[in-house]
Amino acid sequence: MQNNISVFCQVRYDVFHGAHKASLPWKITSAVLVACMIGALAQVRIPFFPVPFTGQTFGVIMAGAMLGRKWGSVSMVIYAVLGIAGVPWFTGAVSGFGATSGYLLGFVLATLFLGYAVERKPEYRSFGKMFGLMLFASLVLIYLPGVLWLGFWMRNISGDSATIASVFAAGVLPFIAGDVLKTGAAASLAHIALPKEPFVD
């Protein structure tokens, strides 16, 4: 059993260290594939109260943890730009620029933050610390630009008489419980998958 664990830890380290050293075409391909994965996860709808939740934010925070700050954020830029340009892979198989586009900026911020923490701070790869970092990324870095843009859109473009409370109720409150659960799942997976040794030179 101990030997199997040692082999797993070595393979885990080799995979991430090799990915860090990989060629530019390989890294670009990885970023595109992760963007496609997030587009697919965004279509997964699991019944949950008060609203169904999708796999989109799960994919976003995992992208930051697995690809690092640079290529994780590149994957989010690819996802956002292609979705705005017309690829129907936002939640609900929609595309284009709209009221929820501020969350796309949050995706980039979340992957930058998580990627930096994972790459530079091996001690942050425990479940507890990963959960805290991912929860901050989900509930602050993603929600903040999303809610600010949603409020601007509601008041200045759609013509609604939006208040802080109504924007919060529309863009945050229904999703918190689901995002906490997704964060727990992502932190568990990242804790298992990430090597505990430094793999970035």
Coordinates of C-alpha atoms in Angstrom, one line a residue:
M1 CA 0.0 0.0 0.0
Q2 CA 2.8 2.4 0.9
N3 CA 4.6 1.7 -2.3
N4 CA 1.4 2.4 -4.3
I5 CA 1.0 5.7 -2.6
S6 CA 4.6 6.6 -3.3
V7 CA 4.1 5.7 -7.0
F8 CA 0.9 7.8 -7.1
C9 CA 2.6 10.8 -5.6
Q10 CA 5.5 10.5 -8.0
V11 CA 3.2 10.2 -11.1
R12 CA 1.2 13.2 -9.8
Y13 CA 4.3 15.3 -9.5
D14 CA 5.6 14.2 -12.9
V15 CA 2.3 15.1 -14.6
F16 CA 2.2 18.7 -13.2
H17 CA 5.9 19.4 -13.5
G18 CA 5.7 18.1 -17.1
A19 CA 2.7 20.2 -17.9
H20 CA 4.6 23.3 -16.6
K21 CA 7.5 22.5 -18.8
A22 CA 5.4 21.6 -21.9
S23 CA 5.6 23.3 -25.2
L24 CA 3.5 26.4 -26.1
P25 CA 1.3 24.5 -28.6
W26 CA 0.5 21.9 -25.9
K27 CA -0.4 24.6 -23.4
I28 CA -2.6 26.4 -25.9
T29 CA -4.3 23.2 -26.7
S30 CA -4.9 22.5 -23.0
A31 CA -6.4 25.9 -22.5
V32 CA -8.8 25.4 -25.5
L33 CA -9.8 21.9 -24.2
V34 CA -10.5 23.3 -20.7
A35 CA -12.6 26.1 -22.2
C36 CA -14.6 23.4 -24.1
M37 CA -14.9 21.4 -20.9
I38 CA -16.4 24.4 -19.1
G39 CA -18.8 25.0 -22.0
A40 CA -20.0 21.4 -21.6
L41 CA -20.2 21.6 -17.8
A42 CA -22.3 24.8 -18.1
Q43 CA -25.0 22.7 -19.8
V44 CA -25.2 20.2 -16.9
R45 CA -28.2 21.0 -14.8
I46 CA -28.7 19.3 -11.4
P47 CA -32.0 19.9 -9.6
F48 CA -31.4 21.9 -6.4
F49 CA -33.3 24.3 -4.2
P50 CA -33.9 27.2 -4.8
V51 CA -32.5 26.9 -8.4
P52 CA -30.8 24.1 -10.3
F53 CA -27.0 24.4 -10.4
T54 CA -24.7 23.8 -13.3
G55 CA -21.1 22.6 -13.4
Q56 CA -19.8 25.9 -14.8
T57 CA -18.3 27.4 -11.7
F58 CA -16.9 24.0 -10.7
G59 CA -15.0 23.9 -14.0
V60 CA -13.8 27.5 -13.5
I61 CA -12.2 27.0 -10.1
M62 CA -10.8 23.6 -11.2
A63 CA -9.2 25.3 -14.2
G64 CA -7.4 27.8 -12.0
A65 CA -6.1 24.9 -9.7
M66 CA -5.1 22.6 -12.5
L67 CA -3.7 24.9 -15.2
G68 CA -2.3 27.7 -13.0
R69 CA -2.8 31.4 -13.2
K70 CA -1.6 32.0 -16.7
W71 CA -3.1 29.2 -18.7
G72 CA -6.2 28.9 -16.4
S73 CA -7.0 32.6 -17.1
V74 CA -6.2 32.1 -20.9
S75 CA -8.8 29.3 -20.9
M76 CA -11.4 31.6 -19.3
V77 CA -10.6 34.3 -21.9
I78 CA -11.1 31.8 -24.7
Y79 CA -14.4 30.7 -23.1
A80 CA -15.6 34.3 -22.7
V81 CA -14.5 35.6 -26.1
L82 CA -15.9 32.7 -28.1
G83 CA -19.1 32.7 -26.1
I84 CA -19.7 36.4 -26.7
A85 CA -18.8 35.9 -30.4
G86 CA -21.6 33.3 -30.8
V87 CA -20.5 29.9 -29.5
P88 CA -23.6 28.7 -27.6
W89 CA -21.8 27.3 -24.6
F90 CA -22.8 29.6 -21.7
T91 CA -25.3 28.2 -19.2
G92 CA -28.5 27.3 -21.1
A93 CA -26.7 26.9 -24.4
V94 CA -26.8 30.6 -25.0
S95 CA -24.1 33.0 -26.3
G96 CA -23.6 36.7 -26.7
F97 CA -23.1 39.7 -24.4
G98 CA -25.7 40.3 -21.8
A99 CA -26.7 40.9 -18.2
T100 CA -24.6 38.1 -16.8
S101 CA -21.4 38.9 -18.7
G102 CA -19.8 40.5 -15.7
Y103 CA -19.4 37.0 -14.2
L104 CA -17.0 36.2 -17.1
L105 CA -14.6 38.8 -15.8
G106 CA -15.0 37.1 -12.4
F107 CA -14.0 33.8 -14.0
V108 CA -10.7 35.3 -15.2
L109 CA -10.0 36.8 -11.7
A110 CA -10.8 33.6 -10.0
T111 CA -8.4 31.5 -12.1
L112 CA -5.7 34.1 -11.7
F113 CA -6.1 34.1 -8.0
L114 CA -6.3 30.3 -7.6
G115 CA -3.6 29.6 -10.1
Y116 CA -1.2 31.8 -8.3
A117 CA -1.9 30.2 -4.9
V118 CA -1.6 26.7 -6.2
E119 CA 1.6 27.3 -8.2
R120 CA 3.5 29.3 -5.6
K121 CA 2.2 28.0 -2.3
P122 CA 2.3 24.2 -1.9
E123 CA 1.0 24.6 1.6
Y124 CA -2.3 25.8 0.1
R125 CA -3.0 22.5 -1.5
S126 CA -4.5 20.9 1.6
F127 CA -8.3 20.4 1.5
G128 CA -9.0 23.1 4.1
K129 CA -7.0 25.8 2.6
M130 CA -8.1 24.9 -1.0
F131 CA -11.7 25.1 0.2
G132 CA -11.2 28.5 1.7
L133 CA -9.4 29.9 -1.4
M134 CA -12.0 28.4 -3.7
L135 CA -14.8 29.7 -1.7
F136 CA -13.3 33.2 -1.7
A137 CA -12.9 32.9 -5.5
S138 CA -16.4 31.7 -6.0
L139 CA -18.3 34.0 -3.7
V140 CA -16.2 37.2 -4.0
L141 CA -14.1 37.3 -7.1
I142 CA -16.8 35.8 -9.4
Y143 CA -19.8 37.4 -7.8
L144 CA -18.5 40.9 -7.3
P145 CA -18.0 41.9 -11.0
G146 CA -21.0 39.8 -11.9
V147 CA -23.3 41.6 -9.6
L148 CA -21.9 45.1 -10.4
W149 CA -22.5 44.5 -14.1
L150 CA -25.9 42.9 -13.5
G151 CA -27.0 46.0 -11.5
F152 CA -25.7 48.3 -14.2
W153 CA -27.5 46.3 -16.8
M154 CA -30.8 46.2 -14.9
R155 CA -30.9 49.9 -14.2
N156 CA -29.4 51.4 -17.4
I157 CA -30.1 48.9 -20.2
S158 CA -33.2 46.9 -19.3
G159 CA -34.8 49.8 -17.5
D160 CA -35.6 48.0 -14.3
S161 CA -35.8 49.9 -11.0
A162 CA -33.0 47.8 -9.5
T163 CA -31.9 48.1 -5.9
I164 CA -29.0 46.5 -4.1
A165 CA -31.3 44.1 -2.5
S166 CA -33.0 43.1 -5.8
V167 CA -29.7 42.7 -7.6
F168 CA -28.4 40.5 -4.7
A169 CA -31.6 38.5 -4.8
A170 CA -31.3 37.9 -8.5
G171 CA -27.6 37.4 -8.9
V172 CA -26.2 35.9 -5.7
L173 CA -28.7 34.6 -3.1
P174 CA -30.2 31.7 -5.1
F175 CA -26.8 30.3 -6.1
I176 CA -24.8 30.4 -2.8
A177 CA -25.7 27.0 -1.4
G178 CA -25.0 25.3 -4.7
D179 CA -21.7 27.0 -5.1
V180 CA -20.6 26.0 -1.6
L181 CA -21.3 22.4 -2.4
K182 CA -19.4 22.7 -5.8
T183 CA -16.5 24.3 -4.0
G184 CA -16.3 21.4 -1.5
A185 CA -16.2 18.9 -4.4
A186 CA -13.6 21.0 -6.3
A187 CA -11.4 21.4 -3.2
S188 CA -11.6 17.6 -2.6
L189 CA -10.6 16.8 -6.1
A190 CA -7.8 19.4 -6.2
H191 CA -6.4 18.1 -2.9
I192 CA -6.2 14.6 -4.3
A193 CA -4.9 15.6 -7.8
L194 CA -2.3 18.3 -6.9
P195 CA 1.2 17.3 -5.8
K196 CA 2.2 18.5 -2.4
E197 CA 5.7 19.3 -3.6
P198 CA 6.7 22.5 -5.5
F199 CA 6.4 21.8 -9.3
V200 CA 6.9 25.3 -10.6
D201 CA 10.6 26.4 -10.9

